[in-house]
Short mmCIF file of C-alpha atoms and ligand atoms in Angstrom, two decimals:
data_model
loop_
_atom_site.label_atom_id
_atom_site.label_comp_id
_atom_site.label_asym_id
_atom_site.label_seq_id
_atom_site.Cartn_x
_atom_site.Cartn_y
_atom_site.Cartn_z
CA MET A 658 -1.69 27.25 -8.90
CA ALA A 659 1.49 25.33 -8.07
CA GLU A 660 2.00 21.97 -9.74
CA VAL A 661 2.55 18.80 -7.74
CA LEU A 662 4.37 15.85 -9.30
CA VAL A 663 2.75 12.47 -8.67
CA TYR A 664 4.73 9.32 -9.41
CA VAL A 665 2.42 6.75 -11.00
CA ASP A 666 2.45 3.14 -9.83
CA HIS A 667 0.94 1.05 -12.62
CA VAL A 668 1.12 -2.41 -14.13
CA ASP A 669 1.17 -2.29 -17.95
CA GLY A 670 -1.05 0.78 -17.95
CA ALA A 671 -3.42 -0.29 -15.14
CA VAL A 672 -3.09 2.39 -12.46
CA ARG A 673 -2.89 1.02 -8.93
CA LYS A 674 -5.10 2.44 -6.19
CA PRO A 675 -2.32 4.10 -4.13
CA THR A 676 -1.67 6.44 -7.08
CA LEU A 677 -5.32 7.54 -7.14
CA GLU A 678 -4.99 8.24 -3.42
CA LEU A 679 -1.91 10.37 -4.15
CA LEU A 680 -3.86 12.36 -6.75
CA THR A 681 -6.62 12.95 -4.20
CA LEU A 682 -4.04 14.34 -1.74
CA ALA A 683 -2.11 16.26 -4.41
CA ARG A 684 -5.22 18.26 -5.28
CA ARG A 685 -5.22 19.68 -1.75
CA ILE A 686 -1.85 21.32 -2.33
CA GLY A 687 -1.84 22.12 -6.03
CA GLU A 688 -2.47 20.83 -9.55
CA PRO A 689 -1.39 17.21 -10.00
CA VAL A 690 1.02 16.43 -12.83
CA ALA A 691 1.41 12.66 -13.12
CA VAL A 692 4.60 10.92 -14.22
CA ALA A 693 4.01 7.47 -15.74
CA LEU A 694 6.98 5.38 -16.85
CA GLY A 695 7.46 2.10 -18.67
CA ASN A 696 5.26 -0.23 -20.68
CA GLY A 697 1.70 1.06 -21.01
CA ALA A 698 2.58 4.50 -19.56
CA ALA A 699 0.31 6.33 -22.02
CA ASP A 700 -2.58 3.96 -21.20
CA THR A 701 -2.67 5.36 -17.66
CA ALA A 702 -3.86 8.78 -18.87
CA ALA A 703 -7.64 8.20 -18.75
CA ALA A 704 -7.66 6.94 -15.14
CA LEU A 705 -5.27 9.70 -14.05
CA ALA A 706 -7.34 12.42 -15.75
CA GLU A 707 -10.48 11.08 -14.09
CA HIS A 708 -8.78 11.62 -10.72
CA GLY A 709 -7.47 15.13 -11.28
CA ALA A 710 -4.23 14.94 -13.26
CA VAL A 711 -4.00 18.11 -15.32
CA LYS A 712 -1.08 16.66 -17.25
CA VAL A 713 0.43 13.19 -17.67
CA LEU A 714 4.13 13.03 -18.50
CA THR A 715 5.01 9.67 -20.03
CA ALA A 716 8.22 7.93 -21.00
CA ASP A 717 8.92 4.39 -22.11
CA ALA A 718 12.31 2.78 -22.61
CA PRO A 719 13.80 -0.68 -22.12
CA GLU A 720 15.62 0.72 -19.06
CA PHE A 721 12.31 0.93 -17.13
CA ALA A 722 11.43 -2.72 -17.66
CA ASP A 723 13.57 -4.39 -15.05
CA TYR A 724 12.56 -2.94 -11.69
CA LEU A 725 15.81 -1.00 -11.47
CA VAL A 726 15.29 2.26 -9.67
CA VAL A 727 17.98 4.56 -11.10
CA PRO A 728 16.39 4.90 -14.59
CA LYS A 729 13.17 5.90 -12.85
CA VAL A 730 15.02 8.44 -10.69
CA ASP A 731 16.54 9.90 -13.89
CA ALA A 732 13.05 10.19 -15.38
CA LEU A 733 11.49 11.70 -12.28
CA GLN A 734 14.32 14.21 -12.09
CA ALA A 735 13.70 15.12 -15.76
CA ALA A 736 10.04 15.71 -14.87
CA TYR A 737 11.08 17.73 -11.82
CA ASP A 738 13.38 19.91 -13.95
CA ALA A 739 10.61 20.43 -16.53
CA VAL A 740 7.86 21.30 -14.06
CA SER A 741 9.57 22.88 -10.99
CA PRO A 742 6.80 21.48 -8.76
CA ALA A 743 5.77 22.58 -5.27
CA ALA A 744 6.06 18.97 -4.05
CA VAL A 745 6.73 15.45 -5.30
CA LEU A 746 4.45 12.64 -4.08
CA LEU A 747 5.13 8.92 -4.33
CA PRO A 748 3.46 5.84 -2.86
CA SER A 749 5.15 4.23 0.16
CA SER A 750 6.16 1.04 -1.66
CA ALA A 751 9.69 -0.28 -1.17
CA GLU A 752 10.59 0.70 -4.75
CA ALA A 753 9.02 4.15 -4.69
CA LYS A 754 10.60 4.96 -1.31
CA GLU A 755 14.03 4.24 -2.79
CA ILE A 756 13.22 6.42 -5.80
CA ALA A 757 12.02 9.17 -3.43
CA ALA A 758 15.18 9.04 -1.31
CA ARG A 759 17.48 9.16 -4.33
CA LEU A 760 15.52 12.02 -5.90
CA ALA A 761 15.60 14.00 -2.63
CA VAL A 762 19.39 13.65 -2.47
CA ARG A 763 19.79 14.73 -6.09
CA ILE A 764 17.61 17.83 -5.77
CA GLY A 765 18.89 18.70 -2.29
CA SER A 766 15.48 18.39 -0.64
CA GLY A 767 14.09 17.07 2.59
CA ILE A 768 11.97 13.94 2.50
CA ILE A 769 9.04 12.66 4.58
CA THR A 770 8.17 8.98 4.29
CA ASP A 771 5.04 7.01 5.20
CA ALA A 772 2.72 10.00 5.53
CA VAL A 773 -0.90 9.10 6.26
CA ASP A 774 -2.37 12.50 5.43
CA LEU A 775 -1.39 15.73 3.74
CA GLU A 776 -2.68 19.27 3.88
CA ALA A 777 -1.67 22.65 2.53
CA GLY A 778 0.25 24.84 4.99
CA ASP A 779 1.48 28.45 4.91
CA GLU A 780 5.06 27.29 4.46
CA GLY A 781 4.43 24.24 2.30
CA PRO A 782 2.60 20.91 2.58
CA VAL A 783 2.14 19.51 6.08
CA ALA A 784 2.34 15.72 6.34
CA THR A 785 0.79 13.62 9.09
CA GLN A 786 2.67 10.49 10.12
CA SER A 787 1.58 7.79 12.47
CA ALA A 788 4.12 6.78 15.13
CA PHE A 789 4.47 3.98 17.69
CA ALA A 790 1.81 1.75 16.14
CA ALA A 791 -0.63 4.62 15.71
CA SER A 792 -0.39 5.64 19.39
CA TYR A 793 0.77 9.09 18.26
CA THR A 794 0.44 11.19 15.16
CA THR A 795 3.04 13.76 14.17
CA LYS A 796 2.78 16.64 11.76
CA SER A 797 5.85 17.70 9.84
CA ARG A 798 6.90 19.73 6.88
CA VAL A 799 10.03 19.81 4.79
CA SER A 800 12.07 22.94 5.48
CA LYS A 801 14.71 22.47 2.77
CA GLY A 802 14.04 22.39 -0.95
CA THR A 803 11.00 20.91 -2.67
CA PRO A 804 9.22 18.45 -0.36
CA VAL A 805 9.47 14.81 -1.46
CA ILE A 806 6.76 12.86 0.35
CA THR A 807 5.77 9.20 0.26
CA VAL A 808 2.25 8.27 1.37
CA LYS A 809 1.10 4.95 2.82
CA PRO A 810 -1.55 3.10 0.79
CA ASN A 811 -5.12 3.25 2.10
CA SER A 812 -4.51 6.51 3.95
CA VAL A 813 -7.24 8.45 2.19
CA ALA A 814 -10.48 7.68 0.34
CA VAL A 815 -10.09 8.07 -3.42
CA GLU A 816 -12.11 10.95 -4.90
CA ALA A 817 -12.71 11.36 -8.61
CA ALA A 818 -12.23 14.88 -10.04
CA PRO A 819 -12.12 15.01 -13.83
CA ALA A 820 -9.26 17.08 -15.31
CA ALA A 821 -7.60 17.54 -18.68
CA GLY A 822 -4.93 14.85 -18.29
CA ALA A 823 -3.11 16.01 -21.42
CA VAL A 824 -0.42 13.47 -22.32
CA GLU A 825 3.07 14.82 -22.96
CA ALA A 826 6.18 12.82 -23.81
CA LEU A 827 8.97 13.25 -21.28
CA THR A 828 12.52 13.28 -22.64
CA VAL A 829 14.86 11.33 -20.39
CA SER A 830 18.62 10.98 -20.73
CA PHE A 831 19.85 8.11 -18.64
CA SER A 832 22.82 8.52 -16.30
CA ALA A 833 25.82 6.17 -16.36
CA GLN A 834 24.49 4.70 -13.11
CA ALA A 835 21.20 3.79 -14.78
CA THR A 836 22.82 1.79 -17.52
CA GLY A 837 25.46 0.22 -15.26
CA THR A 838 23.22 -2.48 -13.79
CA LYS A 839 21.51 -5.34 -15.60
CA VAL A 840 19.05 -7.97 -14.41
CA LEU A 841 20.55 -11.37 -15.32
CA SER A 842 17.61 -13.61 -14.50
CA ARG A 843 14.29 -13.56 -12.70
CA THR A 844 11.99 -16.14 -11.15
CA PRO A 845 8.37 -15.01 -11.03
CA ARG A 846 6.49 -15.79 -7.85
CA GLU A 847 3.69 -18.29 -8.34
CA SER A 848 0.43 -16.41 -8.69
CA THR A 849 -2.24 -17.20 -6.10
CA GLY A 850 -4.97 -15.59 -8.20
CA ARG A 851 -5.97 -13.58 -5.11
CA PRO A 852 -6.14 -9.78 -5.04
CA GLU A 853 -3.15 -7.75 -3.87
CA LEU A 854 -3.31 -7.44 -0.05
CA THR A 855 -3.21 -3.63 0.18
CA GLU A 856 -5.85 -3.19 -2.53
CA ALA A 857 -8.29 -5.98 -1.63
CA ALA A 858 -11.86 -5.08 -0.66
CA ILE A 859 -11.90 -8.03 1.75
CA VAL A 860 -8.99 -9.44 3.76
CA VAL A 861 -9.12 -12.69 5.73
CA SER A 862 -6.20 -13.00 8.17
CA GLY A 863 -4.91 -15.79 10.35
CA GLY A 864 -2.76 -15.63 13.46
CA ARG A 865 -1.06 -17.91 15.96
CA GLY A 866 -4.43 -19.52 16.64
CA VAL A 867 -4.27 -21.11 13.17
CA ASN A 868 -1.59 -23.32 14.67
CA GLY A 869 0.40 -24.46 11.64
CA ALA A 870 1.18 -23.72 8.00
CA GLU A 871 -1.07 -26.51 6.76
CA ASN A 872 -4.05 -25.06 8.65
CA PHE A 873 -3.83 -21.83 6.66
CA ALA A 874 -5.75 -23.79 4.00
CA ILE A 875 -8.97 -23.05 5.91
CA ILE A 876 -8.16 -19.32 5.97
CA GLU A 877 -7.44 -19.48 2.22
CA SER A 878 -10.73 -21.31 1.56
CA LEU A 879 -12.71 -18.61 3.31
CA ALA A 880 -10.72 -15.94 1.45
CA ASP A 881 -11.36 -17.64 -1.89
CA SER A 882 -15.07 -17.98 -1.22
CA LEU A 883 -15.18 -14.20 -0.69
CA GLY A 884 -12.69 -13.22 -3.43
CA ALA A 885 -10.46 -11.89 -0.64
CA ALA A 886 -6.74 -11.50 0.00
CA VAL A 887 -5.05 -13.49 2.79
CA GLY A 888 -3.26 -11.70 5.63
CA ALA A 889 -1.29 -13.01 8.59
CA SER A 890 -0.17 -11.77 11.98
CA ARG A 891 3.51 -11.51 12.72
CA ALA A 892 3.30 -14.49 15.05
CA ALA A 893 2.09 -16.64 12.13
CA VAL A 894 4.75 -15.20 9.83
CA ASP A 895 7.56 -15.59 12.38
CA ALA A 896 6.52 -19.22 12.87
CA GLY A 897 7.07 -19.72 9.12
CA TRP A 898 3.39 -20.53 8.45
CA TYR A 899 2.80 -17.74 5.95
CA PRO A 900 5.06 -15.41 3.90
CA HIS A 901 6.13 -12.03 5.23
CA THR A 902 4.60 -10.38 2.13
CA ASN A 903 1.22 -11.20 3.70
CA GLN A 904 1.98 -9.76 7.15
CA VAL A 905 -0.44 -7.10 8.34
CA GLY A 906 0.69 -4.58 10.91
CA GLN A 907 3.34 -2.14 11.99
CA THR A 908 6.18 -4.10 10.40
CA GLY A 909 3.98 -5.54 7.66
CA LYS A 910 1.42 -3.98 5.35
CA SER A 911 -1.35 -1.50 6.12
CA VAL A 912 -4.74 -2.54 4.83
CA SER A 913 -8.04 -0.72 4.88
CA PRO A 914 -10.57 -3.03 3.23
CA GLN A 915 -14.35 -2.90 3.41
CA LEU A 916 -14.22 -6.10 5.48
CA TYR A 917 -11.38 -7.50 7.62
CA ILE A 918 -11.81 -10.94 9.18
CA ALA A 919 -9.24 -11.81 11.87
CA SER A 920 -9.07 -15.46 12.91
CA GLY A 921 -6.98 -16.58 15.86
CA ILE A 922 -5.42 -13.12 16.24
CA SER A 923 -5.28 -11.52 19.69
CA GLY A 924 -5.28 -7.90 18.49
CA ALA A 925 -1.87 -6.64 19.64
CA ILE A 926 -1.34 -2.93 19.05
CA GLN A 927 1.24 -3.65 16.33
CA HIS A 928 -1.31 -5.74 14.43
CA ARG A 929 -4.03 -3.11 14.87
CA ALA A 930 -1.70 -0.50 13.38
CA GLY A 931 -2.07 -2.23 10.03
CA MET A 932 -5.82 -2.90 9.96
CA GLN A 933 -7.73 -0.68 12.37
CA THR A 934 -9.01 1.63 9.61
CA SER A 935 -10.88 -1.28 7.95
CA LYS A 936 -14.55 -0.41 7.43
CA THR A 937 -16.02 -3.51 9.09
CA ILE A 938 -13.94 -5.73 11.37
CA VAL A 939 -14.92 -9.27 12.32
CA ALA A 940 -12.91 -11.40 14.75
CA ILE A 941 -13.09 -15.09 15.49
CA ASN A 942 -11.31 -15.96 18.71
CA LYS A 943 -11.90 -18.61 21.34
CA ASP A 944 -10.92 -16.22 24.16
CA SER A 945 -13.78 -13.82 24.88
CA GLU A 946 -11.27 -11.52 26.65
CA ALA A 947 -8.99 -11.19 23.59
CA PRO A 948 -8.18 -7.47 23.00
CA ILE A 949 -9.26 -7.72 19.36
CA PHE A 950 -12.87 -7.77 20.58
CA ASP A 951 -12.45 -4.13 21.73
CA LEU A 952 -12.03 -3.16 18.10
CA VAL A 953 -14.53 -5.26 16.21
CA ASP A 954 -17.92 -4.60 14.66
CA TYR A 955 -18.81 -8.29 14.94
CA GLY A 956 -17.10 -10.80 17.24
CA VAL A 957 -17.47 -14.56 17.25
CA VAL A 958 -16.27 -16.32 20.41
CA GLY A 959 -15.43 -19.78 19.22
CA ASP A 960 -12.89 -22.19 17.85
CA LEU A 961 -11.80 -21.04 14.42
CA PHE A 962 -11.53 -24.67 13.28
CA ASN A 963 -15.32 -24.91 13.74
CA VAL A 964 -16.34 -21.38 12.82
CA VAL A 965 -14.24 -20.66 9.70
CA PRO A 966 -15.25 -23.75 7.68
CA GLN A 967 -18.92 -23.13 8.56
CA LEU A 968 -18.58 -19.55 7.40
CA THR A 969 -16.95 -20.71 4.16
CA ASP A 970 -19.76 -23.19 3.51
CA GLU A 971 -22.37 -20.52 4.23
CA VAL A 972 -20.75 -18.04 1.83
CA LYS A 973 -20.48 -20.69 -0.87
CA SER A 974 -24.10 -21.82 -0.43
CA ARG A 975 -25.37 -18.23 -0.67
CA LYS A 976 -23.41 -17.77 -3.88
CA GLY A 977 -25.22 -20.83 -5.18
P1 FAD B 2070 -1.23 -14.24 19.80
O1 FAD B 2070 -1.10 -12.93 20.44
O2 FAD B 2070 -0.53 -15.40 20.41
O3 FAD B 2070 -2.79 -14.54 19.71
C1 FAD B 2070 -3.32 -15.74 19.23
C2 FAD B 2070 -4.82 -15.65 19.45
O4 FAD B 2070 -5.41 -16.79 18.87
C3 FAD B 2070 -5.23 -15.64 20.91
O5 FAD B 2070 -6.05 -14.52 21.15
C4 FAD B 2070 -5.98 -16.94 21.13
O6 FAD B 2070 -7.07 -16.81 22.01
C5 FAD B 2070 -6.47 -17.21 19.72
N1 FAD B 2070 -6.69 -18.64 19.43
C6 FAD B 2070 -5.86 -19.67 19.69
N2 FAD B 2070 -6.39 -20.82 19.20
C7 FAD B 2070 -7.60 -20.49 18.65
C8 FAD B 2070 -8.61 -21.22 17.99
N3 FAD B 2070 -8.50 -22.54 17.79
N4 FAD B 2070 -9.72 -20.57 17.56
C9 FAD B 2070 -9.86 -19.23 17.75
N5 FAD B 2070 -8.91 -18.47 18.36
C10 FAD B 2070 -7.79 -19.09 18.80
N6 FAD B 2070 2.33 -8.23 14.92
C11 FAD B 2070 1.63 -8.21 13.77
O7 FAD B 2070 0.63 -8.95 13.62
N7 FAD B 2070 2.04 -7.42 12.74
C12 FAD B 2070 3.10 -6.62 12.81
O8 FAD B 2070 3.43 -5.95 11.83
C13 FAD B 2070 3.85 -6.61 14.03
N8 FAD B 2070 4.93 -5.79 14.17
C14 FAD B 2070 5.56 -5.77 15.39
C15 FAD B 2070 6.60 -4.85 15.58
C16 FAD B 2070 7.25 -4.80 16.80
C17 FAD B 2070 8.35 -3.79 16.97
C18 FAD B 2070 6.87 -5.65 17.84
C19 FAD B 2070 7.57 -5.59 19.16
C20 FAD B 2070 5.85 -6.58 17.66
C21 FAD B 2070 5.18 -6.65 16.42
N9 FAD B 2070 4.14 -7.53 16.23
C22 FAD B 2070 3.43 -7.46 15.06
C23 FAD B 2070 3.85 -8.62 17.18
C24 FAD B 2070 2.67 -8.34 18.08
O9 FAD B 2070 3.11 -7.67 19.24
C25 FAD B 2070 2.02 -9.67 18.50
O10 FAD B 2070 2.99 -10.48 19.12
C26 FAD B 2070 1.40 -10.44 17.35
O11 FAD B 2070 0.54 -9.60 16.62
C27 FAD B 2070 0.61 -11.62 17.92
O12 FAD B 2070 0.10 -12.37 16.87
P2 FAD B 2070 -1.21 -13.25 17.10
O13 FAD B 2070 -2.34 -12.37 17.49
O14 FAD B 2070 -1.38 -14.10 15.90
O15 FAD B 2070 -0.78 -14.21 18.29
#
C-alpha cells in the first residue's frame, strides 16, 4: 500500500488535534508515515501510532526551534526523498501552508490548500474544498507530481486505529537558506489560560451586539465558567473590540466544537462558514428575525446583557 506523509503539528511532543484528523484522512488513501520535528518529536510517537501512523520519522535540531519554515521544508523534503509517498498532507495553519507551498515548488508538484475532505481516486487523492462561504463545494485532484494537500482543522472526526508507529530518526542536511535567517528577539503573547479556539470543545462568541471591547468581559466570563474558548465575529474584530486571532468565519478560523454559543451575532453567511458544523449551536439575539436563528439548535430571543450573565451564574451555581 502506498505511503502518505503526514506533517505533525505538536507542541513539545503534545500532538495537536488537526494532525490526528490528517491521520484519519491519510488512512483513506494509504499508510500514514508521520514526520515530527523539533523538541519532543519522539514523544509524539504513541499518539500518532494510536491514530494509524505505521512509522514516525523524527528529527530534532536547534534550527527547528524558532518558527522558521525553511529548516522544516528541508526536513520534510528529506522525508519525501526517503519515502517517495503517494501524497503529503499538512494542516491548514499559516505555517504549515507556507511549508506546503515551498515543498510543492521544490518537488515540482501541484498543491491543494484548505481541503475539507479527502478520498481515494483512480488517478490519485481527490480533495473537497469549500468555496464562497460554503455555498459551493469543489472536488479537485493534483495532476502534476505528488499531491501536496493542506486540510482545514475540524474537517473530519478523529478516528483511532492502532498501528506500529515505529520511530525512525530522519537525517536532515540544512540548506544555506535554512541557516541564513535568525530570530533576534521574541515577545510571547500573554496567555489567557483558555483553550485554543480551533480545538476547544466549547466556543462562546460575541458580535456587534456586544457593543464595545469592555463588554467582551461578559462573554469571557461565560466562556471561563464553561472552560471554553472565546470567538468573535468580524464586525467585533473590525471594530477593534477583540483580536483577529479570535475571529470565526470565512476570513477567520473554522471551529467545530460540541457547543457554539453566539451572542449578538446576526448569522451572516461568512460567519456561518466558520461555525456551522458545530454539534450544538445556541444563539442569543434580541431580534427574533436574525438569520442565525435558522441555524440554531436552541435560540434565546433576548438582550445578551441580561441573558449572558444569568447563564454564567447558572453554570457556576451548577458547578457548585
Ligand atoms: P451584525 O450583523 O451587525 O449583527 C449584530 C447582531 O447583534 C444583530 O443580529 C442584532 O440583533 C444583535 N444584537 C444587537 N444588540 C444586541 C443585544 N444587546 N443583545 C442581543 N443581540 C443583540 N464575518 C465574520 O463573522 N467572520 C468572517 O470571517 C467574515 N468574513 C467575511 C469575508 C468577506 C469577504 C465579507 C464580505 C464579509 C465577511 N464577514 C465575516 C462579515 C459578515 O458579512 C458580517 O458583516 C458579520 O459577520 C456581522 O457580524 P455581526 O453578526 O457581529 O454583526
